[in-house]
Short mmCIF file of C-alpha atoms and ligand atoms in Angstrom, two decimals:
data_model
loop_
_atom_site.label_atom_id
_atom_site.label_comp_id
_atom_site.label_asym_id
_atom_site.label_seq_id
_atom_site.Cartn_x
_atom_site.Cartn_y
_atom_site.Cartn_z
CA ALA A 1 9.12 21.11 7.07
CA ARG A 2 5.09 20.45 8.21
CA GLU A 3 5.71 22.54 11.96
CA LEU A 4 7.32 25.42 10.49
CA GLY A 5 4.78 25.73 7.49
CA VAL A 6 7.32 24.94 4.45
CA GLY A 7 4.85 24.85 1.44
CA ARG A 8 6.93 23.16 -1.34
CA LEU A 9 9.61 20.33 -1.01
CA VAL A 10 11.73 19.50 -3.99
CA TYR A 11 13.20 16.48 -3.51
CA SER A 12 16.60 15.05 -5.51
CA SER A 13 15.47 12.02 -7.15
CA SER A 14 17.46 9.45 -9.65
CA SER A 15 16.50 8.17 -13.85
CA SER A 16 17.70 5.21 -11.69
CA VAL A 17 14.04 4.49 -9.75
CA VAL A 18 12.70 3.48 -13.67
CA GLY A 19 15.54 0.97 -13.59
CA ASP A 20 14.72 -1.71 -15.99
CA GLN A 21 12.61 -1.13 -19.15
CA ASP A 22 12.32 -2.21 -22.56
CA THR A 23 13.01 0.78 -24.01
CA HIS A 24 16.12 3.10 -23.21
CA VAL A 25 14.06 6.27 -23.59
CA VAL A 26 12.97 7.15 -20.20
CA ARG A 27 9.74 8.77 -19.43
CA GLU A 28 7.84 9.30 -16.01
CA ASP A 29 4.90 7.23 -16.75
CA MET A 30 6.90 4.03 -16.50
CA SER A 31 6.28 1.53 -13.85
CA PRO A 32 9.38 1.38 -11.76
CA ARG A 33 11.60 -1.26 -11.85
CA PRO A 34 14.72 -0.56 -9.98
CA VAL A 35 17.71 -3.13 -9.97
CA SER A 36 19.77 -1.32 -6.95
CA PRO A 37 19.27 -0.51 -3.61
CA TYR A 38 19.99 3.09 -3.83
CA ALA A 39 17.56 3.13 -6.99
CA LEU A 40 14.87 1.55 -4.51
CA GLN A 41 15.35 4.13 -1.67
CA LYS A 42 15.22 6.92 -4.20
CA LEU A 43 11.64 5.47 -4.99
CA MET A 44 10.58 5.37 -1.50
CA GLY A 45 11.78 8.69 -0.99
CA GLU A 46 9.76 9.94 -4.03
CA GLN A 47 6.63 8.38 -2.04
CA TYR A 48 7.19 9.64 1.00
CA ALA A 49 7.35 13.39 -0.58
CA GLY A 50 4.06 12.34 -2.31
CA MET A 51 2.41 10.71 0.96
CA PHE A 52 3.36 13.89 2.70
CA ALA A 53 2.12 16.35 0.64
CA ARG A 54 -0.81 14.49 0.37
CA LEU A 55 -1.03 14.47 3.96
CA PHE A 56 0.16 17.37 5.26
CA GLY A 57 -1.03 20.05 2.52
CA LEU A 58 2.38 21.30 1.15
CA SER A 59 3.27 20.19 -2.31
CA ALA A 60 6.20 18.32 -3.95
CA VAL A 61 8.38 18.21 -6.77
CA SER A 62 10.75 15.28 -7.13
CA LEU A 63 13.40 15.63 -9.97
CA ARG A 64 14.80 12.40 -11.24
CA TYR A 65 18.61 13.61 -12.28
CA PHE A 66 20.37 12.00 -14.95
CA ASN A 67 24.06 11.82 -14.51
CA VAL A 68 24.84 14.83 -13.45
CA TYR A 69 28.58 16.30 -13.79
CA GLY A 70 30.25 19.83 -13.41
CA PRO A 71 32.16 21.34 -10.77
CA ARG A 72 32.94 20.10 -7.04
CA GLN A 73 31.37 16.81 -8.22
CA LEU A 74 32.73 13.83 -6.71
CA THR A 75 35.95 12.32 -8.00
CA GLU A 76 36.62 9.16 -5.65
CA GLY A 77 34.36 7.34 -3.36
CA ALA A 78 31.14 4.81 -4.20
CA TYR A 79 29.42 7.54 -5.19
CA ALA A 80 31.85 9.18 -7.80
CA LEU A 81 30.08 9.52 -11.01
CA VAL A 82 32.29 8.26 -14.23
CA ILE A 83 33.19 11.43 -15.44
CA GLY A 84 34.61 13.00 -12.35
CA LYS A 85 36.63 9.49 -11.76
CA PHE A 86 38.25 9.77 -15.48
CA ILE A 87 39.25 13.23 -14.77
CA ARG A 88 41.08 12.30 -11.41
CA GLN A 89 42.31 8.76 -12.87
CA LYS A 90 43.59 11.09 -15.91
CA GLN A 91 45.21 13.52 -13.49
CA GLN A 92 47.03 10.94 -11.29
CA GLY A 93 48.26 9.42 -14.25
CA GLU A 94 45.82 6.40 -14.52
CA THR A 95 44.96 4.61 -17.54
CA LEU A 96 40.38 4.99 -17.48
CA THR A 97 38.90 2.09 -16.64
CA VAL A 98 36.07 1.71 -19.31
CA TYR A 99 33.91 -1.25 -17.70
CA GLY A 100 32.80 -3.76 -20.56
CA ASP A 101 33.14 -2.58 -24.37
CA GLY A 102 32.32 1.07 -23.03
CA GLU A 103 29.05 1.14 -25.55
CA GLN A 104 26.44 2.06 -22.48
CA THR A 105 24.77 5.42 -23.05
CA ARG A 106 24.08 8.24 -20.55
CA ALA A 107 22.12 11.46 -20.70
CA TYR A 108 25.36 13.28 -19.18
CA THR A 109 23.52 16.66 -17.43
CA TYR A 110 25.21 19.51 -16.54
CA VAL A 111 25.05 21.23 -12.75
CA SER A 112 24.08 24.25 -13.91
CA ASP A 113 20.86 22.74 -15.71
CA VAL A 114 19.77 20.82 -12.80
CA VAL A 115 20.22 23.95 -10.29
CA ARG A 116 18.12 26.09 -12.63
CA ALA A 117 15.84 22.92 -12.41
CA ASN A 118 15.45 22.92 -8.69
CA VAL A 119 15.03 26.62 -8.50
CA LEU A 120 11.84 26.36 -11.34
CA ALA A 121 10.66 23.47 -8.91
CA ALA A 122 10.96 25.42 -6.06
CA GLN A 123 8.88 28.19 -7.84
CA ARG A 124 6.50 26.71 -9.98
CA PRO A 125 2.69 27.18 -8.50
CA LEU A 126 0.89 23.73 -7.81
CA GLU A 127 -1.71 23.08 -5.43
CA PRO A 128 -1.53 21.81 -2.13
CA GLY A 129 -1.34 18.03 -1.93
CA SER A 130 0.18 17.64 -5.18
CA HIS A 131 3.47 15.76 -6.65
CA LEU A 132 4.82 16.25 -9.87
CA VAL A 133 7.44 13.82 -10.94
CA LEU A 134 9.87 15.23 -13.69
CA ASN A 135 12.80 13.99 -15.64
CA ILE A 136 15.72 16.33 -15.41
CA GLY A 137 18.13 15.09 -18.31
CA THR A 138 19.13 15.56 -21.60
CA THR A 139 18.22 13.30 -25.05
CA VAL A 140 21.36 13.40 -26.07
CA GLU A 141 23.00 9.54 -25.61
CA THR A 142 26.95 9.34 -24.96
CA SER A 143 28.86 6.82 -24.50
CA VAL A 144 31.17 5.63 -22.34
CA ASN A 145 33.90 5.78 -24.89
CA ALA A 146 32.90 9.04 -25.85
CA VAL A 147 33.67 10.03 -22.30
CA ALA A 148 36.64 8.45 -21.92
CA ALA A 149 37.94 9.63 -25.72
CA ARG A 150 36.99 13.57 -24.39
CA VAL A 151 39.16 13.33 -21.17
CA GLY A 152 41.55 11.92 -23.17
CA GLY A 153 44.45 9.63 -22.24
CA ASP A 154 45.03 5.49 -22.16
CA VAL A 155 42.33 3.25 -21.50
CA ARG A 156 41.57 0.13 -20.06
CA HIS A 157 38.34 -2.08 -21.06
CA VAL A 158 37.51 -3.99 -17.75
CA ILE A 159 35.84 -7.43 -18.71
CA PRO A 160 33.55 -8.92 -17.88
CA ASN A 161 31.85 -5.55 -16.76
CA PRO A 162 32.24 -5.56 -13.08
CA ARG A 163 28.66 -3.83 -12.72
CA GLY A 164 26.95 -7.11 -13.95
CA HIS A 165 23.23 -6.95 -13.33
CA LEU A 166 23.19 -3.68 -11.72
CA GLU A 167 24.23 -2.39 -15.50
CA GLU A 168 22.29 -0.13 -17.49
CA LEU A 169 22.75 -0.64 -21.30
CA ARG A 170 21.19 2.40 -22.34
CA LYS A 171 19.13 5.40 -20.99
CA VAL A 172 18.63 8.86 -22.21
CA ALA A 173 16.04 11.31 -20.99
CA ASP A 174 12.35 12.07 -22.30
CA ASN A 175 12.53 15.83 -20.93
CA ALA A 176 8.82 16.94 -22.14
CA LYS A 177 7.50 16.84 -19.52
CA ALA A 178 9.58 18.99 -17.49
CA ALA A 179 9.45 21.43 -20.54
CA GLU A 180 5.83 21.66 -20.12
CA ALA A 181 5.49 22.03 -16.66
CA LEU A 182 8.67 23.85 -15.61
CA GLY A 183 9.78 25.31 -18.70
CA TRP A 184 13.09 23.71 -18.49
CA ARG A 185 15.10 22.17 -21.36
CA PRO A 186 18.88 21.71 -20.95
CA GLU A 187 20.95 24.57 -22.15
CA VAL A 188 24.75 23.37 -21.55
CA ASP A 189 25.72 20.74 -24.18
CA PHE A 190 28.66 17.73 -23.66
CA GLU A 191 31.25 19.77 -25.20
CA GLU A 192 30.61 22.93 -23.22
CA GLY A 193 30.06 21.39 -20.01
CA MET A 194 33.19 19.20 -20.41
CA ARG A 195 35.04 22.18 -21.34
N1 UDP B 201 31.84 3.48 -15.52
C1 UDP B 201 33.23 2.49 -16.17
N2 UDP B 201 34.10 2.82 -15.62
C2 UDP B 201 34.43 3.05 -14.57
C3 UDP B 201 33.09 3.62 -13.62
C4 UDP B 201 31.54 3.82 -14.46
O1 UDP B 201 33.02 2.49 -17.48
O2 UDP B 201 35.57 3.42 -13.72
C5 UDP B 201 30.58 3.19 -16.45
C6 UDP B 201 29.54 2.30 -16.28
O3 UDP B 201 29.78 1.16 -16.45
C7 UDP B 201 28.39 3.23 -16.42
C8 UDP B 201 28.64 4.40 -16.86
O4 UDP B 201 30.24 4.32 -16.98
O5 UDP B 201 27.88 2.50 -17.65
C9 UDP B 201 28.22 5.58 -16.13
O6 UDP B 201 28.25 5.14 -14.76
P1 UDP B 201 27.89 6.07 -13.80
O7 UDP B 201 28.82 5.51 -12.30
O8 UDP B 201 28.45 7.18 -13.74
O9 UDP B 201 26.05 6.33 -13.37
P2 UDP B 201 25.24 5.32 -13.60
O10 UDP B 201 25.67 3.98 -13.54
O11 UDP B 201 24.53 5.49 -12.28
O12 UDP B 201 24.10 6.35 -14.49
#
């Protein structure tokens, strides 16, 4: 990027970098406490983005995505998220596998909102050498039980939760910083996105 004179790097980060915290409302200024190798390497990616911006005079924006879903989402494999997986299970006539009691919550964020955040992040004027970290997620908590109910069909609770200590029980975004820095707010709510 430096050799080609790229001015702006937009890095796809993850809400998982903040990890284990006392509160479920995630802010960007919390000390990161990743609880998985995936989250740790996402945090390192942010640090590389910030370092390369400082060293080489480009500017970087790290967008911490929260549970992105929508068209072309993965429906199987290790990186499929729960909405894609449940839709595939339903299509194949399988029972939806809700882990634990299903009361875990996430800020499910529709892909078109995430795309718009990327475009805004690419275009925003920034000083050379600077690095912005922004939450890109909704402020609405939705449980796995609610996802399963919306997808519809038979549910099986997998107990104990196979995620064990890797599970984050409640998580939702504070997205005020993205609103201030980019004028970004999610526009597609869960019901519309699922439809
Ligand atoms: N989940 C579930 N059944 C599955 C897969 C996931 O109940 O077959 C739950 C999981 O325990 C978590 C939520 O769905 O609470 C979101 O999981 P996902 O992997 O989509 O995202 P992440 O945990 O990385 O936020």
